[in-house]
PDB file of C-alpha atoms in Angstrom:
ATOM      1  CA  MET A 162     105.044-112.077-136.639  1.00 97.00           C
ATOM      2  CA  ALA A 163     101.882-111.755-138.533  1.00 98.00           C
ATOM      3  CA  PHE A 164      99.716-114.608-139.573  1.00 98.00           C
ATOM      4  CA  GLY A 165      97.882-114.215-142.981  1.00 98.00           C
ATOM      5  CA  TRP A 166      94.673-115.660-143.562  1.00 97.00           C
ATOM      6  CA  ILE A 167      92.436-116.137-146.653  1.00 96.00           C
ATOM      7  CA  ASP A 168      89.150-118.111-146.642  1.00 94.00           C
ATOM      8  CA  TYR A 169      89.791-119.758-150.155  1.00 92.00           C
ATOM      9  CA  ASP A 170      85.779-120.530-150.200  1.00 91.00           C
ATOM     10  CA  PHE A 171      85.047-116.988-149.966  1.00 90.00           C
ATOM     11  CA  SER A 172      87.532-115.439-151.953  1.00 93.00           C
ATOM     12  CA  ARG A 173      87.338-114.016-155.458  1.00 93.00           C
ATOM     13  CA  ALA A 174      91.069-113.567-156.100  1.00 96.00           C
ATOM     14  CA  PRO A 175      93.374-115.509-153.427  1.00 95.00           C
ATOM     15  CA  GLU A 176      96.421-114.122-155.187  1.00 97.00           C
ATOM     16  CA  ALA A 177      95.609-110.498-154.973  1.00 98.00           C
ATOM     17  CA  ASP A 178      94.124-110.544-151.573  1.00 98.00           C
ATOM     18  CA  ARG A 179      97.658-112.352-150.692  1.00 98.00           C
ATOM     19  CA  ALA A 180      99.489-109.506-152.394  1.00 98.00           C
ATOM     20  CA  GLN A 181      97.447-106.927-149.842  1.00 98.00           C
ATOM     21  CA  ILE A 182      98.047-109.100-146.874  1.00 98.00           C
ATOM     22  CA  LEU A 183     101.819-109.008-147.891  1.00 98.00           C
ATOM     23  CA  ARG A 184     101.783-105.015-148.648  1.00 98.00           C
ATOM     24  CA  LEU A 185     100.142-104.452-145.427  1.00 98.00           C
ATOM     25  CA  ALA A 186     102.182-106.525-142.909  1.00 98.00           C
ATOM     26  CA  ASP A 187     105.462-104.728-144.920  1.00 98.00           C
ATOM     27  CA  GLN A 188     103.713-101.213-143.890  1.00 98.00           C
ATOM     28  CA  LEU A 189     103.371-102.695-140.242  1.00 97.00           C
ATOM     29  CA  GLY A 190     106.678-104.359-140.292  1.00 98.00           C
ATOM     30  CA  TYR A 191     105.818-107.617-139.746  1.00 98.00           C
ATOM     31  CA  TYR A 192     106.884-110.839-141.494  1.00 97.00           C
ATOM     32  CA  VAL A 193     103.789-113.187-142.616  1.00 98.00           C
ATOM     33  CA  VAL A 194     103.513-116.939-142.151  1.00 98.00           C
ATOM     34  CA  TRP A 195     100.829-118.794-144.075  1.00 97.00           C
ATOM     35  CA  PRO A 196      98.913-121.826-142.627  1.00 95.00           C
ATOM     36  CA  CYS A 197      99.313-125.186-143.601  1.00 88.00           C
ATOM     37  CA  GLU A 198      96.526-125.711-146.428  1.00 81.00           C
ATOM     38  CA  ARG A 199      95.903-129.334-145.305  1.00 84.00           C
ATOM     39  CA  SER A 200      95.462-128.191-141.521  1.00 87.00           C
ATOM     40  CA  VAL A 201      92.007-128.741-139.936  1.00 91.00           C
ATOM     41  CA  LEU A 202      92.664-126.449-136.653  1.00 95.00           C
ATOM     42  CA  ARG A 203      91.085-123.349-136.315  1.00 96.00           C
ATOM     43  CA  THR A 204      92.356-119.857-137.370  1.00 96.00           C
ATOM     44  CA  ALA A 205      92.767-119.063-133.954  1.00 97.00           C
ATOM     45  CA  ASP A 206      94.628-122.407-132.869  1.00 97.00           C
ATOM     46  CA  GLN A 207      97.072-122.038-135.705  1.00 97.00           C
ATOM     47  CA  ALA A 208      97.559-118.469-135.241  1.00 97.00           C
ATOM     48  CA  ARG A 209      98.445-119.533-131.460  1.00 97.00           C
ATOM     49  CA  ASN A 210     100.614-122.242-132.556  1.00 96.00           C
ATOM     50  CA  ALA A 211     102.746-119.883-135.139  1.00 96.00           C
ATOM     51  CA  GLY A 212     103.122-117.731-132.246  1.00 97.00           C
ATOM     52  CA  ALA A 213     101.761-114.860-134.173  1.00 98.00           C
ATOM     53  CA  ASP A 214     101.206-111.404-132.809  1.00 97.00           C
ATOM     54  CA  LEU A 215      98.539-110.089-135.477  1.00 98.00           C
ATOM     55  CA  VAL A 216      96.556-111.852-137.815  1.00 98.00           C
ATOM     56  CA  ILE A 217      95.903-110.034-141.345  1.00 98.00           C
ATOM     57  CA  LEU A 218      92.709-111.084-143.183  1.00 98.00           C
ATOM     58  CA  PRO A 219      91.835-109.323-146.477  1.00 98.00           C
ATOM     59  CA  ALA A 220      88.413-108.376-145.394  1.00 96.00           C
ATOM     60  CA  PRO A 221      86.754-109.049-142.124  1.00 93.00           C
ATOM     61  CA  ASP A 222      84.095-111.746-143.437  1.00 93.00           C
ATOM     62  CA  HIS A 223      86.716-113.752-144.113  1.00 95.00           C
ATOM     63  CA  LEU A 224      86.493-114.980-140.807  1.00 96.00           C
ATOM     64  CA  SER A 225      82.907-115.997-138.694  1.00 96.00           C
ATOM     65  CA  PRO A 226      82.275-113.638-135.660  1.00 95.00           C
ATOM     66  CA  LEU A 227      82.789-116.331-133.455  1.00 96.00           C
ATOM     67  CA  GLU A 228      86.273-117.120-135.062  1.00 96.00           C
ATOM     68  CA  LEU A 229      87.024-113.464-135.000  1.00 95.00           C
ATOM     69  CA  ASN A 230      86.313-114.032-131.412  1.00 95.00           C
ATOM     70  CA  ALA A 231      88.205-116.532-130.877  1.00 96.00           C
ATOM     71  CA  VAL A 232      91.414-115.311-132.775  1.00 97.00           C
ATOM     72  CA  MET A 233      91.139-111.971-130.749  1.00 96.00           C
ATOM     73  CA  ASN A 234      91.807-114.100-127.730  1.00 95.00           C
ATOM     74  CA  VAL A 235      95.534-114.801-128.970  1.00 96.00           C
ATOM     75  CA  ALA A 236      96.262-111.855-131.514  1.00 97.00           C
ATOM     76  CA  ASP A 237      95.718-108.801-132.879  1.00 97.00           C
ATOM     77  CA  VAL A 238      93.757-108.439-135.946  1.00 98.00           C
ATOM     78  CA  GLU A 239      94.068-106.173-139.102  1.00 98.00           C
ATOM     79  CA  THR A 240      91.806-105.997-141.922  1.00 97.00           C
ATOM     80  CA  VAL A 241      93.177-104.711-145.542  1.00 98.00           C
ATOM     81  CA  THR A 242      89.550-103.836-146.842  1.00 95.00           C
ATOM     82  CA  PRO A 243      88.111-102.111-144.971  1.00 95.00           C
ATOM     83  CA  ARG A 244      90.889-100.849-143.019  1.00 95.00           C
ATOM     84  CA  PHE A 245      90.322-101.913-139.505  1.00 93.00           C
ATOM     85  CA  SER A 246      92.244-102.758-136.584  1.00 95.00           C
ATOM     86  CA  PHE A 247      90.988-105.201-133.439  1.00 92.00           C
ATOM     87  CA  ALA A 248      93.005-104.976-130.534  1.00 92.00           C
ATOM     88  CA  ARG A 249      93.278-108.789-128.678  1.00 92.00           C
ATOM     89  CA  TRP A 250      91.208-109.160-126.191  1.00 84.00           C
ATOM     90  CA  SER A 251      92.680-108.232-122.617  1.00 75.00           C
ATOM     91  CA  SER A 252      93.486-110.919-120.101  1.00 67.00           C
ATOM     92  CA  THR A 253      93.069-109.093-116.723  1.00 61.00           C
ATOM     93  CA  GLN A 254      91.110-110.410-114.298  1.00 60.00           C
ATOM     94  CA  VAL A 255      89.143-108.118-112.084  1.00 61.00           C
ATOM     95  CA  THR A 256      89.085-109.169-108.392  1.00 63.00           C
ATOM     96  CA  PRO A 257      86.796-107.429-105.581  1.00 65.00           C
TER      97      PRO A 257
END
């Protein structure tokens, strides 16, 4: 399952962004769930609660660098334009 995220304060064409996210998710073989519009939770928390394996953004700047880092702790991230893939952070621990 993929979590679609659009920053409506940043997006100039949210409906076009939504269509692009759905198209990319279809190409990657994912079903998209969308956040509750009234949620006050951070994107990372919403993606975790949804059980998403992937968060799809229209562009990297729809998340702040700190929020992108937080999302990458719980899911992979894909952007539509430019086409980028960010792998989830590894959770392995190094032992001496």
